[in-house]
Amino acid sequence: LIPVTVAQLLKATEDQGDTYQISGREVYQITFVGVIRSVTESAAYTQYAVDDMTKSPISVRRWVDSEVSCNMYSTLADDTYVRVVGHLRALQGVRYVMAINIQPIEDCNEITYHILEVIHSHLLQTKGPAIVRIFITTAN
């Protein structure tokens, strides 16, 4: 599970098939935080436009599951901050996230924590663990 921003999702390089790379690492499951800008419901899925302010909003799709309580997703309306966990996909060249889970954020500190997770993950992947230790040591 890799913490990312929408900008990273849109810049990810596509490998063969449905796999993508971010910062030189293959990504399978991703997580990001953003605000819902619009909700569109259909018979098969609900589509959310989620914006984390790093790029234009990305489409997030959640398949409708008759066994899952509708009350779980009823609070997901416009202007709600959410954490999305899912897989990056593309359909006719347009990228979207196939959601495994979408949860409303109840503590604003989760937004800050997510950005720190993204920075840490990126530095770890691109610079290695030594630079992360130096960064943390000098910050204290």
mmCIF file of C-alpha atoms in Angstrom:
data_model
loop_
_atom_site.group_PDB
_atom_site.id
_atom_site.type_symbol
_atom_site.label_atom_id
_atom_site.label_comp_id
_atom_site.label_asym_id
_atom_site.label_seq_id
_atom_site.Cartn_x
_atom_site.Cartn_y
_atom_site.Cartn_z
ATOM 1 C CA LEU A 1 0.000 0.000 0.000
ATOM 2 C CA ILE A 2 1.765 3.129 -1.236
ATOM 3 C CA PRO A 3 0.789 6.658 -0.160
ATOM 4 C CA VAL A 4 0.544 8.928 -3.217
ATOM 5 C CA THR A 5 -0.816 12.217 -4.504
ATOM 6 C CA VAL A 6 -3.100 12.661 -7.502
ATOM 7 C CA ALA A 7 -0.212 14.322 -9.363
ATOM 8 C CA GLN A 8 1.889 11.175 -8.876
ATOM 9 C CA LEU A 9 -0.980 9.004 -10.132
ATOM 10 C CA LEU A 10 -1.353 11.073 -13.276
ATOM 11 C CA LYS A 11 2.441 11.117 -13.902
ATOM 12 C CA ALA A 12 2.916 7.378 -13.250
ATOM 13 C CA THR A 13 4.543 5.484 -16.079
ATOM 14 C CA GLU A 14 2.529 2.616 -17.483
ATOM 15 C CA ASP A 15 4.175 -0.789 -17.793
ATOM 16 C CA GLN A 16 2.732 -3.613 -19.803
ATOM 17 C CA GLY A 17 -0.814 -4.497 -18.907
ATOM 18 C CA ASP A 18 -2.398 -2.727 -15.989
ATOM 19 C CA THR A 19 0.710 -2.025 -13.899
ATOM 20 C CA TYR A 20 2.174 1.386 -13.186
ATOM 21 C CA GLN A 21 5.402 2.742 -11.726
ATOM 22 C CA ILE A 22 5.794 5.714 -9.406
ATOM 23 C CA SER A 23 9.325 6.810 -8.493
ATOM 24 C CA GLY A 24 10.682 3.654 -10.144
ATOM 25 C CA ARG A 25 8.540 1.304 -8.054
ATOM 26 C CA GLU A 26 5.642 -0.808 -9.282
ATOM 27 C CA VAL A 27 2.417 0.139 -7.567
ATOM 28 C CA TYR A 28 -0.459 -2.202 -6.944
ATOM 29 C CA GLN A 29 -2.480 -0.700 -4.116
ATOM 30 C CA ILE A 30 -2.397 3.013 -3.447
ATOM 31 C CA THR A 31 -3.882 5.358 -0.881
ATOM 32 C CA PHE A 32 -4.497 9.077 -1.082
ATOM 33 C CA VAL A 33 -6.464 11.795 0.690
ATOM 34 C CA GLY A 34 -8.647 14.410 -0.956
ATOM 35 C CA VAL A 35 -11.963 16.190 -1.032
ATOM 36 C CA ILE A 36 -14.936 14.949 -3.061
ATOM 37 C CA ARG A 37 -15.839 17.532 -5.707
ATOM 38 C CA SER A 38 -18.722 15.625 -7.319
ATOM 39 C CA VAL A 39 -20.631 12.338 -7.042
ATOM 40 C CA THR A 40 -22.225 10.509 -9.974
ATOM 41 C CA GLU A 41 -24.269 7.377 -9.360
ATOM 42 C CA SER A 42 -25.114 4.670 -11.883
ATOM 43 C CA ALA A 43 -26.516 1.152 -11.641
ATOM 44 C CA ALA A 44 -23.066 -0.487 -11.697
ATOM 45 C CA TYR A 45 -20.863 1.965 -9.797
ATOM 46 C CA THR A 46 -20.625 5.296 -8.029
ATOM 47 C CA GLN A 47 -18.052 7.718 -9.394
ATOM 48 C CA TYR A 48 -16.416 10.399 -7.255
ATOM 49 C CA ALA A 49 -14.210 13.243 -8.488
ATOM 50 C CA VAL A 50 -11.603 13.493 -5.708
ATOM 51 C CA ASP A 51 -9.231 16.471 -5.518
ATOM 52 C CA ASP A 52 -6.080 16.637 -3.368
ATOM 53 C CA MET A 53 -5.036 20.018 -4.849
ATOM 54 C CA THR A 54 -1.837 18.659 -6.451
ATOM 55 C CA LYS A 55 -3.414 18.320 -9.914
ATOM 56 C CA SER A 56 -6.904 18.215 -11.391
ATOM 57 C CA PRO A 57 -9.350 15.867 -9.621
ATOM 58 C CA ILE A 58 -9.123 12.153 -10.392
ATOM 59 C CA SER A 59 -12.089 9.882 -10.934
ATOM 60 C CA VAL A 60 -12.623 7.247 -8.230
ATOM 61 C CA ARG A 61 -15.038 4.403 -8.942
ATOM 62 C CA ARG A 62 -16.670 2.198 -6.331
ATOM 63 C CA TRP A 63 -18.668 -0.751 -7.625
ATOM 64 C CA VAL A 64 -22.150 -1.039 -6.207
ATOM 65 C CA ASP A 65 -22.345 -4.050 -3.889
ATOM 66 C CA SER A 66 -25.812 -5.087 -2.786
ATOM 67 C CA GLU A 67 -24.372 -6.855 0.275
ATOM 68 C CA VAL A 68 -22.643 -3.730 1.606
ATOM 69 C CA SER A 69 -24.863 -1.428 3.590
ATOM 70 C CA CYS A 70 -25.733 1.768 1.734
ATOM 71 C CA ASN A 71 -25.417 3.637 5.033
ATOM 72 C CA MET A 72 -21.639 3.089 4.952
ATOM 73 C CA TYR A 73 -21.297 5.358 1.893
ATOM 74 C CA SER A 74 -24.261 7.678 2.439
ATOM 75 C CA THR A 75 -22.057 10.334 4.099
ATOM 76 C CA LEU A 76 -19.818 10.590 1.022
ATOM 77 C CA ALA A 77 -21.118 13.792 -0.517
ATOM 78 C CA ASP A 78 -19.572 16.848 -2.157
ATOM 79 C CA ASP A 79 -16.978 18.697 -0.040
ATOM 80 C CA THR A 80 -16.265 15.667 2.180
ATOM 81 C CA TYR A 81 -12.607 14.852 2.866
ATOM 82 C CA VAL A 82 -11.913 11.151 2.301
ATOM 83 C CA ARG A 83 -9.135 8.571 2.323
ATOM 84 C CA VAL A 84 -9.210 6.355 -0.751
ATOM 85 C CA VAL A 85 -7.570 2.936 -1.007
ATOM 86 C CA GLY A 86 -7.580 1.309 -4.418
ATOM 87 C CA HIS A 87 -5.880 0.403 -7.686
ATOM 88 C CA LEU A 88 -4.815 2.757 -10.482
ATOM 89 C CA ARG A 89 -6.510 1.854 -13.773
ATOM 90 C CA ALA A 90 -7.049 3.386 -17.218
ATOM 91 C CA LEU A 91 -9.946 3.226 -19.618
ATOM 92 C CA GLN A 92 -9.459 4.624 -23.134
ATOM 93 C CA GLY A 93 -6.392 6.527 -21.931
ATOM 94 C CA VAL A 94 -8.141 8.179 -18.964
ATOM 95 C CA ARG A 95 -6.790 7.212 -15.555
ATOM 96 C CA TYR A 96 -9.023 6.491 -12.608
ATOM 97 C CA VAL A 97 -8.848 4.711 -9.265
ATOM 98 C CA MET A 98 -10.861 1.551 -8.681
ATOM 99 C CA ALA A 99 -11.697 1.923 -5.006
ATOM 100 C CA ILE A 100 -11.374 -0.878 -2.505
ATOM 101 C CA ASN A 101 -12.346 1.421 0.355
ATOM 102 C CA ILE A 102 -13.392 5.055 0.752
ATOM 103 C CA GLN A 103 -13.615 6.446 4.271
ATOM 104 C CA PRO A 104 -14.513 9.965 5.402
ATOM 105 C CA ILE A 105 -11.753 11.706 7.338
ATOM 106 C CA GLU A 106 -12.743 12.540 10.890
ATOM 107 C CA ASP A 107 -9.480 14.156 12.055
ATOM 108 C CA CYS A 108 -7.797 16.862 9.948
ATOM 109 C CA ASN A 109 -4.402 15.655 11.190
ATOM 110 C CA GLU A 110 -4.836 12.677 8.861
ATOM 111 C CA ILE A 111 -4.375 15.024 5.885
ATOM 112 C CA THR A 112 -1.049 16.317 7.223
ATOM 113 C CA TYR A 113 0.022 12.800 8.176
ATOM 114 C CA HIS A 114 -0.729 11.568 4.653
ATOM 115 C CA ILE A 115 1.421 14.295 3.053
ATOM 116 C CA LEU A 116 4.286 13.347 5.382
ATOM 117 C CA GLU A 117 3.788 9.683 4.420
ATOM 118 C CA VAL A 118 4.002 10.605 0.725
ATOM 119 C CA ILE A 119 7.234 12.572 1.252
ATOM 120 C CA HIS A 120 8.772 9.794 3.361
ATOM 121 C CA SER A 121 7.818 7.090 0.842
ATOM 122 C CA HIS A 122 9.178 9.108 -2.089
ATOM 123 C CA LEU A 123 12.490 9.895 -0.339
ATOM 124 C CA LEU A 124 12.890 6.295 0.746
ATOM 125 C CA GLN A 125 12.365 5.063 -2.806
ATOM 126 C CA THR A 126 14.461 7.668 -4.631
ATOM 127 C CA LYS A 127 17.244 8.478 -2.143
ATOM 128 C CA GLY A 128 17.373 5.373 0.037
ATOM 129 C CA PRO A 129 17.102 4.880 3.794
ATOM 130 C CA ALA A 130 20.301 6.822 4.573
ATOM 131 C CA ILE A 131 18.877 10.165 3.398
ATOM 132 C CA VAL A 132 15.679 9.583 5.360
ATOM 133 C CA ARG A 133 17.703 8.998 8.565
ATOM 134 C CA ILE A 134 19.739 12.158 7.923
ATOM 135 C CA PHE A 135 16.577 14.172 7.282
ATOM 136 C CA ILE A 136 14.922 12.946 10.476
ATOM 137 C CA THR A 137 18.105 13.406 12.567
ATOM 138 C CA THR A 138 18.682 16.993 11.425
ATOM 139 C CA ALA A 139 15.030 17.887 11.964
ATOM 140 C CA ASN A 140 15.336 17.061 15.669
#
